[in-house]
Tab-separated table of C-alpha atoms and ligand atoms in Angstrom:
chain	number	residue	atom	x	y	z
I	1	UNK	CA	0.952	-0.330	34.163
I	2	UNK	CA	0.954	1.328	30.490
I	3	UNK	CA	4.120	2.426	29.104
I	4	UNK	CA	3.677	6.001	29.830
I	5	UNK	CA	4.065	5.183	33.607
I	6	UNK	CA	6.939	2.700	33.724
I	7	UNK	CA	9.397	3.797	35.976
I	8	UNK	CA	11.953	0.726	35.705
I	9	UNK	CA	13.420	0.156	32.951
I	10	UNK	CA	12.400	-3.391	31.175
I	11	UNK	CA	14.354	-6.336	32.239
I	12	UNK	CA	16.223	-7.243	29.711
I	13	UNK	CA	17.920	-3.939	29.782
I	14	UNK	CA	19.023	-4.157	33.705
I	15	UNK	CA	22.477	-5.411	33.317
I	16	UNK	CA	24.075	-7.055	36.752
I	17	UNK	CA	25.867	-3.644	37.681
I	18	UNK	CA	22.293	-1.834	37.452
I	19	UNK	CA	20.971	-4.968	40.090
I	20	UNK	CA	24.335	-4.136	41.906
I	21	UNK	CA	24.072	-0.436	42.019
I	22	UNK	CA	20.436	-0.390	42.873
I	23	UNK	CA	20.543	-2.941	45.965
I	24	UNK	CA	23.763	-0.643	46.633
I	25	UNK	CA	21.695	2.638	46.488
I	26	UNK	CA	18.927	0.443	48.779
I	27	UNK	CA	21.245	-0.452	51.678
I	28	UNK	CA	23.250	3.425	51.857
I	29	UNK	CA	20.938	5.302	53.993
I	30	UNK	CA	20.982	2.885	56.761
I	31	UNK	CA	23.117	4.057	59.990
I	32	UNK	CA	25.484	0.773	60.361
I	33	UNK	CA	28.104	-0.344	63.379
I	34	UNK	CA	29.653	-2.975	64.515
I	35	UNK	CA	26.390	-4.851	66.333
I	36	UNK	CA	22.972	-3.326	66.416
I	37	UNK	CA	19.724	-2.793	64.227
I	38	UNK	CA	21.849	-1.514	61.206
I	39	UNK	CA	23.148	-4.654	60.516
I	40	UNK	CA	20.081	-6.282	60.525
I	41	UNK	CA	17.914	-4.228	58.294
I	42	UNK	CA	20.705	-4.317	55.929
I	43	UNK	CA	20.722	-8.304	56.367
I	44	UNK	CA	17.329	-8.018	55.827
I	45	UNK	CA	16.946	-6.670	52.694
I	46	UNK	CA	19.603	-8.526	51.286
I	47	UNK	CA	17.754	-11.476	52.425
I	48	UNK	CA	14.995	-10.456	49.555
I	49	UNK	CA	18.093	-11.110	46.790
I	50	UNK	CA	19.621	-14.106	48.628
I	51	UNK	CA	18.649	-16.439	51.305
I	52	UNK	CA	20.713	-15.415	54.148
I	53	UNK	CA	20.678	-16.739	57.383
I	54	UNK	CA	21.186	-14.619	60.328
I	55	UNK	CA	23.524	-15.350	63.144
I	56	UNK	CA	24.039	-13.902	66.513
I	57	UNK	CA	26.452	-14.167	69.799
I	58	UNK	CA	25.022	-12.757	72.637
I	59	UNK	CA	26.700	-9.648	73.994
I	60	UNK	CA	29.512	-10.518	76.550
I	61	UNK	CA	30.481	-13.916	75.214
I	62	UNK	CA	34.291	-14.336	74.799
I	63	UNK	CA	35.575	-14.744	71.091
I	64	UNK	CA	39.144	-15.459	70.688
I	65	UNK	CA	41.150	-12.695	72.544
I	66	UNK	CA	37.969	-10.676	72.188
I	67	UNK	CA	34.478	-10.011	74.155
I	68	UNK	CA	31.530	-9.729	71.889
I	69	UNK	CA	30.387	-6.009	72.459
I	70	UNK	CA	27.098	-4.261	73.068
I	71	UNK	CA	24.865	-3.360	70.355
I	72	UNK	CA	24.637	0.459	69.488
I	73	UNK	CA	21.579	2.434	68.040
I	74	UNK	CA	20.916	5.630	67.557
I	75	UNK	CA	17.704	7.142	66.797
I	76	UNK	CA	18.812	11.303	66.179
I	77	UNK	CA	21.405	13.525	67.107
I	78	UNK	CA	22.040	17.265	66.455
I	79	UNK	CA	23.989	20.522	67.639
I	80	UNK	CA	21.741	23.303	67.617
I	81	UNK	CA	22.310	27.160	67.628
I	82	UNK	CA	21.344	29.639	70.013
I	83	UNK	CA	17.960	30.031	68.058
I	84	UNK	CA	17.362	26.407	67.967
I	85	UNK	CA	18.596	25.961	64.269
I	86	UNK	CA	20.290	22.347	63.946
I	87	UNK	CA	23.546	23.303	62.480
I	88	UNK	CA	24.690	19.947	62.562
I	89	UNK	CA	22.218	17.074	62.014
I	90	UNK	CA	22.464	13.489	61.870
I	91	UNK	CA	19.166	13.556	60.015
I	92	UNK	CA	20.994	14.951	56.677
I	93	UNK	CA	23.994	12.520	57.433
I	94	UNK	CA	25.109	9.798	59.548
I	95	UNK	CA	28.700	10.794	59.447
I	96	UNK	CA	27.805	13.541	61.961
I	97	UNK	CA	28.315	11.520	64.860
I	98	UNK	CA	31.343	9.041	65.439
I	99	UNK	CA	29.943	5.879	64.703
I	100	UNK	CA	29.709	4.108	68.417
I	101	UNK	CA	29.267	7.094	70.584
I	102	UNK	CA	27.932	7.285	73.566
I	103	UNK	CA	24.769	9.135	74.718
I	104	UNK	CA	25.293	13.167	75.727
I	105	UNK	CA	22.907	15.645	75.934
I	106	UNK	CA	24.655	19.608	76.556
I	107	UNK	CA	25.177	22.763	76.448
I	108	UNK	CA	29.011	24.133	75.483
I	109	UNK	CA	31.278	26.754	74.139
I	110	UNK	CA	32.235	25.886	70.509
I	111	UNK	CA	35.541	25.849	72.606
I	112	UNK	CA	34.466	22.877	74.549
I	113	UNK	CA	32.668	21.790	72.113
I	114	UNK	CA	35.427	21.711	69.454
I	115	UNK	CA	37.705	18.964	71.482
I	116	UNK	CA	35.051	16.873	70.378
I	117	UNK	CA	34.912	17.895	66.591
I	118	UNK	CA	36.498	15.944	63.759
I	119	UNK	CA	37.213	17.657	60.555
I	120	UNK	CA	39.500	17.352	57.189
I	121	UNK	CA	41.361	20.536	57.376
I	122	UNK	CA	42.563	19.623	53.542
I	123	UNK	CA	39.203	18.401	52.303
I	124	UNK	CA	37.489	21.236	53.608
I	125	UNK	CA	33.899	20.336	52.381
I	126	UNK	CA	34.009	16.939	53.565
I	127	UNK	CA	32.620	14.963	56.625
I	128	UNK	CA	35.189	12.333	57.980
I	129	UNK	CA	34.054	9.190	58.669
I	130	UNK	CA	35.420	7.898	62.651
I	131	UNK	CA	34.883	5.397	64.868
I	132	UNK	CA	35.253	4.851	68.494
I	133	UNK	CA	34.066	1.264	69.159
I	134	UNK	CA	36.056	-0.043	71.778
I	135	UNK	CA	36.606	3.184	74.235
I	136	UNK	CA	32.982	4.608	75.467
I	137	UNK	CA	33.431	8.605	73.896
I	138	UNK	CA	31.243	10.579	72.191
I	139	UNK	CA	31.691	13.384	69.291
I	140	UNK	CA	30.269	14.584	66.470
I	141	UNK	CA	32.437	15.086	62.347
I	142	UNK	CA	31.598	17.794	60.049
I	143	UNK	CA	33.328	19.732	57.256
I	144	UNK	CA	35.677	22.045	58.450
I	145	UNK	CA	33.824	25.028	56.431
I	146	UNK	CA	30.834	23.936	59.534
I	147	UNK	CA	33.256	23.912	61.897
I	148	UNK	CA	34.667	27.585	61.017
I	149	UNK	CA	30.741	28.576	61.041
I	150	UNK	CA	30.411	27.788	64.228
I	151	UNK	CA	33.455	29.180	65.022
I	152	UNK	CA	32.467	32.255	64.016
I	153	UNK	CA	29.338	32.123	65.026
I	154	UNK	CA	30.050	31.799	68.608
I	155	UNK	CA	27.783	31.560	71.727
I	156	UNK	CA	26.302	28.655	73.292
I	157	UNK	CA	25.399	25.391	71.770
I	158	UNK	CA	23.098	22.713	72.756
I	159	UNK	CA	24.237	19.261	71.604
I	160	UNK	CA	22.079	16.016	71.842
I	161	UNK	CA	23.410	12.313	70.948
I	162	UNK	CA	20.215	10.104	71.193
I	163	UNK	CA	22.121	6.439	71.449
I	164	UNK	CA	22.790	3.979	73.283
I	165	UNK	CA	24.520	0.825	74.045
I	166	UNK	CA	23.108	-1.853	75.788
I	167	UNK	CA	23.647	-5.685	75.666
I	168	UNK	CA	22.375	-7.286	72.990
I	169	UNK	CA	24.101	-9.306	69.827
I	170	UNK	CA	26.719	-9.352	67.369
I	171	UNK	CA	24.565	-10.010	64.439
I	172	UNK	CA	26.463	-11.701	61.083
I	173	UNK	CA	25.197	-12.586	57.512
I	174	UNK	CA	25.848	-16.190	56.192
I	175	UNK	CA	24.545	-17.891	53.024
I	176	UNK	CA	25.720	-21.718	51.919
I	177	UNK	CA	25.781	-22.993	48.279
I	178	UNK	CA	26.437	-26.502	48.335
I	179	UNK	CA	28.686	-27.743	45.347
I	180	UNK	CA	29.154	-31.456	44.068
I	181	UNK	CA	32.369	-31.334	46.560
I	182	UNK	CA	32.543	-30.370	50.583
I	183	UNK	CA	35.378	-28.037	49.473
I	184	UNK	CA	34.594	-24.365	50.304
I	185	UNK	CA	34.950	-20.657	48.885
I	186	UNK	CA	34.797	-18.380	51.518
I	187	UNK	CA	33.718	-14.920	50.403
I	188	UNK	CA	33.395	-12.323	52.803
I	189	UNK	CA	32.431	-8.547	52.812
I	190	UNK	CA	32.218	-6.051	55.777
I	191	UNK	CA	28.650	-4.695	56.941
I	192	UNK	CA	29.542	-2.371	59.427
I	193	UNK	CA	30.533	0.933	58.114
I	194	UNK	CA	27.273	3.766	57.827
I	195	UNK	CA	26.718	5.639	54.559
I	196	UNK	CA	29.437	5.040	52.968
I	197	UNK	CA	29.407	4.006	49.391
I	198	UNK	CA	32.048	2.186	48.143
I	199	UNK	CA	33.340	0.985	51.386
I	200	UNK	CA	31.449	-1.006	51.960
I	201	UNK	CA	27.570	-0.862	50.246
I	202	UNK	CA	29.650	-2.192	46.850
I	203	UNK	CA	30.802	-5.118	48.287
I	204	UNK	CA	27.546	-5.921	50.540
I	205	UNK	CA	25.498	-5.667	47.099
I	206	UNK	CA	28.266	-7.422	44.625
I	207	UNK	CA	28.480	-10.766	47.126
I	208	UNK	CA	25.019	-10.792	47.203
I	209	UNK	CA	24.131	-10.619	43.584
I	210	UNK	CA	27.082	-13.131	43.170
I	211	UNK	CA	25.089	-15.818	45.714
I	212	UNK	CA	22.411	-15.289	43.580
I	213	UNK	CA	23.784	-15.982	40.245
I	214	UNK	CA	25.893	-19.101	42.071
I	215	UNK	CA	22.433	-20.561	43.653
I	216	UNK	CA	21.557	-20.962	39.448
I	217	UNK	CA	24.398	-22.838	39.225
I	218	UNK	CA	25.458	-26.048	39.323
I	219	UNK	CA	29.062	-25.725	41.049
I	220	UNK	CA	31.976	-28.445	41.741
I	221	UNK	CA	32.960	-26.489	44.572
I	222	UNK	CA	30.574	-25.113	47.886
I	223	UNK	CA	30.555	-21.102	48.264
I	224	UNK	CA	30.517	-19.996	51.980
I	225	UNK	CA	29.414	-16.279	51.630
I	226	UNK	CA	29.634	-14.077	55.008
I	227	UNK	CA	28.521	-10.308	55.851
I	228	UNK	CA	30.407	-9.841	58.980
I	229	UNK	CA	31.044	-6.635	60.622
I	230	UNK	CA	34.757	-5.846	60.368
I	231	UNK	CA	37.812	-7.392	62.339
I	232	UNK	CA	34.725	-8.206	65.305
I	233	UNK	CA	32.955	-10.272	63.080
I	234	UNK	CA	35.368	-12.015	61.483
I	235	UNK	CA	36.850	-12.998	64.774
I	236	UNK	CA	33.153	-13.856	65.932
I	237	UNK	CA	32.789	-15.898	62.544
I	238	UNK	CA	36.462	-17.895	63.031
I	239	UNK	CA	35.962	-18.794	66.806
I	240	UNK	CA	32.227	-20.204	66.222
I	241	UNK	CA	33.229	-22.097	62.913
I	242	UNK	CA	37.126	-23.383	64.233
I	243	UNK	CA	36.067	-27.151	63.634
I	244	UNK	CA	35.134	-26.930	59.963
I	245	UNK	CA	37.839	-24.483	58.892
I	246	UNK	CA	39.782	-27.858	56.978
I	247	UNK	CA	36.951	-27.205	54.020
I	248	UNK	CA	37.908	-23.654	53.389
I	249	UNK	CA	40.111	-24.004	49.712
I	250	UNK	CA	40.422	-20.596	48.546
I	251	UNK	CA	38.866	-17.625	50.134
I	252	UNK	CA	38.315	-13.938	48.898
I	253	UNK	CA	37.432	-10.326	50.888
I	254	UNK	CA	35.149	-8.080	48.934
I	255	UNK	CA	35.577	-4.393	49.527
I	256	UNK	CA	35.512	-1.314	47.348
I	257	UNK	CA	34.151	-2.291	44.101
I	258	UNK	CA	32.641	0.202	42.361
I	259	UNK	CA	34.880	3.209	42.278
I	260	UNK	CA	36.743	3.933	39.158
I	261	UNK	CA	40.043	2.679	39.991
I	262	UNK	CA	41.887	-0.228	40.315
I	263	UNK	CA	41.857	-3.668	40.211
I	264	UNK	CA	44.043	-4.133	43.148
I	265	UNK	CA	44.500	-7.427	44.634
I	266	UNK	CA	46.321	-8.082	48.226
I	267	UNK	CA	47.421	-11.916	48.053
I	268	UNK	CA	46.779	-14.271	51.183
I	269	UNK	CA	49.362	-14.372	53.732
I	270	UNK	CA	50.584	-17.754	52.174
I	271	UNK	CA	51.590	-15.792	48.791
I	272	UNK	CA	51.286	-18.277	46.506
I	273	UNK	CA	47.558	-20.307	46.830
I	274	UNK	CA	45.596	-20.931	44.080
I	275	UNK	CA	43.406	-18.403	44.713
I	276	UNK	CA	46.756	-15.679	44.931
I	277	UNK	CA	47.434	-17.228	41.460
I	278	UNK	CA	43.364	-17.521	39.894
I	279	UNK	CA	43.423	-13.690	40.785
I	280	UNK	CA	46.605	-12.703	39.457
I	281	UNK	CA	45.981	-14.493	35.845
I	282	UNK	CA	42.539	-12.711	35.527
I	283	UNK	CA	43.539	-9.459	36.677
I	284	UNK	CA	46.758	-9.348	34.182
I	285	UNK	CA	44.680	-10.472	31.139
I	286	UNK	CA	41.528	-7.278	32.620
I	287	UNK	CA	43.417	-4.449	30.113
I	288	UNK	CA	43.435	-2.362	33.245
I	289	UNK	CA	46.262	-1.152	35.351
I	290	UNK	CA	46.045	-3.880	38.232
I	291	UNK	CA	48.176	-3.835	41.541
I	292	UNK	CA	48.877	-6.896	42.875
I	293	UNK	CA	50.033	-6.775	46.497
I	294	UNK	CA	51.590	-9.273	49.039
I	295	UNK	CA	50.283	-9.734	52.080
I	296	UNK	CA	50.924	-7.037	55.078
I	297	UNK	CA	48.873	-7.686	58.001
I	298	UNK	CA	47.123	-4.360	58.229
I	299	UNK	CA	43.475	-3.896	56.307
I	300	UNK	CA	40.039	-5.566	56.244
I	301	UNK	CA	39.276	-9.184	57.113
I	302	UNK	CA	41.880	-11.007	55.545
I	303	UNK	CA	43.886	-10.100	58.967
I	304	UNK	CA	41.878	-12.407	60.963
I	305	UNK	CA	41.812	-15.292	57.958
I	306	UNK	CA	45.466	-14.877	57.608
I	307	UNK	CA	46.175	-14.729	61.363
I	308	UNK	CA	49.256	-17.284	61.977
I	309	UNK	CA	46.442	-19.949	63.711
I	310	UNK	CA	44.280	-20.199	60.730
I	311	UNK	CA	46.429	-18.985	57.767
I	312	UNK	CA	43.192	-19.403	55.043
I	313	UNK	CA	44.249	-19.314	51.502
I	314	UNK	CA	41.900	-15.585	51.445
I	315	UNK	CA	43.120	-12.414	49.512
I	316	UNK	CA	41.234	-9.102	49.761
I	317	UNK	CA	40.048	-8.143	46.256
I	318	UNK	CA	39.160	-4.136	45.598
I	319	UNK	CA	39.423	-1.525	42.704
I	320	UNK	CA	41.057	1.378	44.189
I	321	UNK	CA	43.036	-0.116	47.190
I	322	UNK	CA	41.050	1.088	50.930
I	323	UNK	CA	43.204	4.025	52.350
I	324	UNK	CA	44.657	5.717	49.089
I	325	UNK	CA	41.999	7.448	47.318
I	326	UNK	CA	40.960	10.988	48.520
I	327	UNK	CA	37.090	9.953	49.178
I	328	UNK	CA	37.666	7.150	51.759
I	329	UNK	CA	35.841	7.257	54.880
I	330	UNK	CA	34.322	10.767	53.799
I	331	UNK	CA	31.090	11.831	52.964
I	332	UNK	CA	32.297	12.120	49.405
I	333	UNK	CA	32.224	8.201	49.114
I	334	UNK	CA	28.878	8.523	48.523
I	335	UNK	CA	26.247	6.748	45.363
I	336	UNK	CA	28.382	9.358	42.798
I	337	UNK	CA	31.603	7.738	43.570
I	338	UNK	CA	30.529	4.236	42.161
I	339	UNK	CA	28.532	3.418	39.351
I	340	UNK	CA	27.004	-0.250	37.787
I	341	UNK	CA	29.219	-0.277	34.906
I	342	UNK	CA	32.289	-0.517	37.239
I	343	UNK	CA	30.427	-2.654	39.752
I	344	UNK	CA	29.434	-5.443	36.610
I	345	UNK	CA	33.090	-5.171	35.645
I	346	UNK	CA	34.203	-6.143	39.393
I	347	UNK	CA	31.611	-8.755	39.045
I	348	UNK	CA	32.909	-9.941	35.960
I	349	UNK	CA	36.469	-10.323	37.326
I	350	UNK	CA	34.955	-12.484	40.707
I	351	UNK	CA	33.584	-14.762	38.604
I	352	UNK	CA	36.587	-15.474	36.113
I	353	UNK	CA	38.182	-16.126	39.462
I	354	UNK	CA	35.617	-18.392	40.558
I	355	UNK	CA	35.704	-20.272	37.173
I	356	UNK	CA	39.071	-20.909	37.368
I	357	UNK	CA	38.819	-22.595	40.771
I	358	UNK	CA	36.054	-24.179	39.424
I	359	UNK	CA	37.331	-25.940	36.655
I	360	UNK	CA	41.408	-26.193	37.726
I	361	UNK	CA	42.322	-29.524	37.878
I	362	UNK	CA	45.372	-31.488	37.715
I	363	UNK	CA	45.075	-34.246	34.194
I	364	UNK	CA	47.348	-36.750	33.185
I	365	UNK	CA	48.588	-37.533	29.626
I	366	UNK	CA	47.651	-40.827	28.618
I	367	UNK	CA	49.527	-41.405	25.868
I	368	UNK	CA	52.821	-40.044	27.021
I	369	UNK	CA	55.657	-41.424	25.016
I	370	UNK	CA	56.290	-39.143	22.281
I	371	UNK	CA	54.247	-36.707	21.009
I	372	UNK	CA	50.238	-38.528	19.821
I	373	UNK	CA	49.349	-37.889	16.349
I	374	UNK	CA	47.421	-34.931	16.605
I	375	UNK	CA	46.587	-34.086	12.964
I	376	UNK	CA	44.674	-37.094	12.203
I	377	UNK	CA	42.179	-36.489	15.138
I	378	UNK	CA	41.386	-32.762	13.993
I	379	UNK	CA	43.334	-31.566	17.217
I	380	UNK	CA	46.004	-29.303	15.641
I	381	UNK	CA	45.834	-26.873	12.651
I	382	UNK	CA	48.604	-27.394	9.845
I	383	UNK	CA	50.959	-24.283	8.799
I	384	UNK	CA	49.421	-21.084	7.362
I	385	UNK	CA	46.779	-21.075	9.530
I	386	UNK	CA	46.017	-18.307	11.600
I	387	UNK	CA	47.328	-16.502	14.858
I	388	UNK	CA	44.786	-17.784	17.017
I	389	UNK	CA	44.693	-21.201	15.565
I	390	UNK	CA	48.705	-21.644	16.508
I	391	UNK	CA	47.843	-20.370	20.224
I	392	UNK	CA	45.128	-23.231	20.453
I	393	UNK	CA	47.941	-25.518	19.068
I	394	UNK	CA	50.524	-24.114	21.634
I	395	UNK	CA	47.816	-24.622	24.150
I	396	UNK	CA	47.664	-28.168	23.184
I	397	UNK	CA	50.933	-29.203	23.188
I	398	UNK	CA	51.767	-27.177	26.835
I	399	UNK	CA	48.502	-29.135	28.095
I	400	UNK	CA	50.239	-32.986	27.093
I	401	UNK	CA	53.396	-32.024	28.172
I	402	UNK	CA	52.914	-30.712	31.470
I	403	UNK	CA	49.875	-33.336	32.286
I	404	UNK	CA	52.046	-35.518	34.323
I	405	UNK	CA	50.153	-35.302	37.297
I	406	UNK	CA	51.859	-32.825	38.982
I	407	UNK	CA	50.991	-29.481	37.271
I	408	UNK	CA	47.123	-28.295	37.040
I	409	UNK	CA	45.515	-26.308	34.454
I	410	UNK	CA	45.721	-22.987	35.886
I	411	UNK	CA	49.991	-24.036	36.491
I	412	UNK	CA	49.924	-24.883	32.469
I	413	UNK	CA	48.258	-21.555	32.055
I	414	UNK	CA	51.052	-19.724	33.860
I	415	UNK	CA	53.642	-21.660	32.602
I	416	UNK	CA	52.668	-21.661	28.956
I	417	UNK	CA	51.323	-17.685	29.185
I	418	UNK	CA	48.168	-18.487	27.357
I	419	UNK	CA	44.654	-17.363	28.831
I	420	UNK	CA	43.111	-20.116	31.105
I	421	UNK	CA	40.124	-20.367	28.765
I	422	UNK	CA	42.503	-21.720	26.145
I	423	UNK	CA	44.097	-24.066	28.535
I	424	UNK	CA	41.236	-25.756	29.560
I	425	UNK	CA	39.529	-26.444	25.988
I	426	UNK	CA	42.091	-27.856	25.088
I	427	UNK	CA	41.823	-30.219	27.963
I	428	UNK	CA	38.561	-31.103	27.341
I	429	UNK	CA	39.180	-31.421	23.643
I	430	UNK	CA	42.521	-34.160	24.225
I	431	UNK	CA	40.048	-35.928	27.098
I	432	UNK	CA	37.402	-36.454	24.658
I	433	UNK	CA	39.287	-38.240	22.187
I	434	UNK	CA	41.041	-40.074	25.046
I	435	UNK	CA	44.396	-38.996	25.249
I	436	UNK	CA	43.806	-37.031	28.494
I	437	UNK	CA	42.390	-38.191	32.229
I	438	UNK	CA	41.777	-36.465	35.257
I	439	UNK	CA	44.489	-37.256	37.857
I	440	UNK	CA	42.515	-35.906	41.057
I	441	UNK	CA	40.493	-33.178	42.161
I	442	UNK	CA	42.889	-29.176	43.054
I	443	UNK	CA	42.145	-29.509	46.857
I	444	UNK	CA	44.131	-25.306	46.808
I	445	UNK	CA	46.694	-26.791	49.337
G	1	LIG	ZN1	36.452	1.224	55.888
């Protein structure tokens, strides 16, 4: 291919939010639920960025306090117009039908017909996202400038829903990176909702570029990453996995990451895990307006990782929090409404996270009794130096005074308000010369 007919742009000009954004873009037009072909295909072509393996329960199985449900596809769906126009089609979006519904094939009064209809009377060119996954109904959303249309329109319409639901599997995403350590990272992001951009194509995209970059790596700790449908999956996920949950350290939900808002971070029900704290240092040192949250149990899969049996160290991480912005679950969360500049910064954030649970350790001071004679080993800078020369002193001196075995780098961090980058160079600067020694591994308990 010549230059006149390249249509990518080079590599080495595709930052990680362009890789984001595109696999993003890739994934939106597929029709999603909670089990069923849409979670497949989208497993399968994030399987072309990331080896991940497929899992499935069969349809019927008991989970928990839960049954695993029958799988839903859909193939086309419309309501058509006395002269056979489609006024409504699922063809130009798959927010037209409530996600889940039954089959129906009728005719109907737009009086009939409207019991059925879900609009946004104050978003009035907007189709609502709804779901009906665990009652067997039908019904079609549209803006409410169609649903006057029709209104006015009148007459007789003939309405077709072309699904069905039939046993089958709850299908689930899983990829393993396997660390020096057995200790885990569970990440986990939601592949259930339809075409919906931000929630949850961003998140779906992000984990998997972020399994990428982590299968480069050589890692101290193992990263568990899971594409589970919502609340189902996670419950499907927790009841097949109950034996092994003892290696899950810190865990994070993925949601929302490429809108314009944000950071907003919901800690895990325990309030104060490492993870609760990792998040909370990186998001207050982001120059953004950050939200950080405690737990309510109310939101995405953190509810079944936090649920009083299990009680995982796992906070939901997002940019604009799910709920409060005026394009969720609407058609105007759509590839417009997030963009790879915001998606790299997410990215960005995740993996100051993970590099602070990657390198947080707990040292001990080996020379203890009174202060060591820094000067003569090059290890602190005399007066009149400069602003950030004193902060790597301070960071010194907080690091061999709180080194008793008791306090780990990220609690120095905290405690001495410096960034955690600072923290842990000087670490590794004191252990090199021998005045500093690991203690033991941050098991996040
Ligand atoms: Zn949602």
């Amino acid at each position: 291919m010549n230059e006149t007919t390249r249509v990518t742009p080079p590599v080495e000009n595709v930052t990680i939010g362009d890789e984001i954004y595109a696999l993003a873009a890739e994934i939106f037009p597929i029709c999603r639920s909670i089990a069923g072909d849409g979670v497949r295909k989208t497993i399968d072509i994030l399987s072309e960025h990331l080896p991940i393996q497929r899992h499935e329960l069969p349809t019927g199985k008991p989970i928990l306090d839960w049954t695993v449900p029958k799988e839903w596809s859909i193939a086309d769906a419309y309501i058509k117009n006395s002269d056979g126009e489609r006024v409504i089609d699922f063809q130009r979006s798959n927010l037209h039908v409530v996600n889940y519904s039954a089959p129906v094939r009728a005719r109907m009064s737009i009086h009939e017909l409207k019991k059925r209809v879900f609009t946004l009377p104050d978003q009035p060119d907007l189709i609502p996202y709804r779901t009906s996954f665990f009652k067997e109904e039908w019904g079609f959303c549209m803006s409410h400038r169609q649903l006057e249309a029709l209104e006015a329109a009148g007459g007789e319409y003939e309405i077709a829903i072309e699904s069905s639901l039939e046993a089958g599997a709850l299908t689930w995403g899983e990829y393993l990176h396997r660390g020096d350590t057995e200790d885990e990272v569970l990440i986990s992001t939601h592949i259930c909702h339809p075409s919906l951009a931000n929630d949850n194509c961003s998140g779906l995209a992000l984990v998997t570029i972020l399994g990428r970059e982590l299968a480069r790596r050589k890692t101290r700790l193992s990263y568990r990453l899971v594409f589970v449908p919502a609340a189902i999956g996670s419950i499907a996920w927790l009841a097949t996995n109950e034996a092994n949950l003892d290696h899950i350290k810190h865990g994070l939900v993925i949601s929302n990451v490429g809108d314009s808002g944000g950071p907003t971070y919901k800690r895990s029900r325990r309030g104060n895990a490492t993870i609760d704290r990792a998040v909370a240092h990186v998001l207050r040192r982001s120059e953004r307006t950050y939200k950080l949250l405690d737990f309510f149990p109310y939101g995405y899969d953190e509810r079944q990782y936090c649920s009083p049996g299990f009680d995982l160290p796992v906070g939901l991480l997002q940019r604009s929090q799910f709920g409060t912005y005026s394009e969720y679950h609407t058609s105007a969360d759509n590839l417009d409404f997030i963009n790879p500049q915001q998606l790299s910064e997410s990215f960005r954030w995740i993996m100051q996270v993970l590099d602070i649970l990657e390198r947080d350790r707990k040292m001990l001071n080996l020379a203890p009794k009174g202060e060591p004679q820094l000067g003569r080993r090059g290890l602190y800078s005399g007066y009149g130096s400069g602003k950030e020369a004193m902060a790597r002193n301070m960071a010194v001196l907080w690091v061999l005074n709180l080194s008793d075995g008791h306090h780990s780098l990220l609690n120095i961090a905290e405690r001495a308000d410096l960034s955690f980058d600072l923290i842990a160079a000087a670490a590794a600067a004191l252990e090199s010369h021998g005045l500093l020694a690991e203690n033991s591994c941050i098991d996040g308990v």
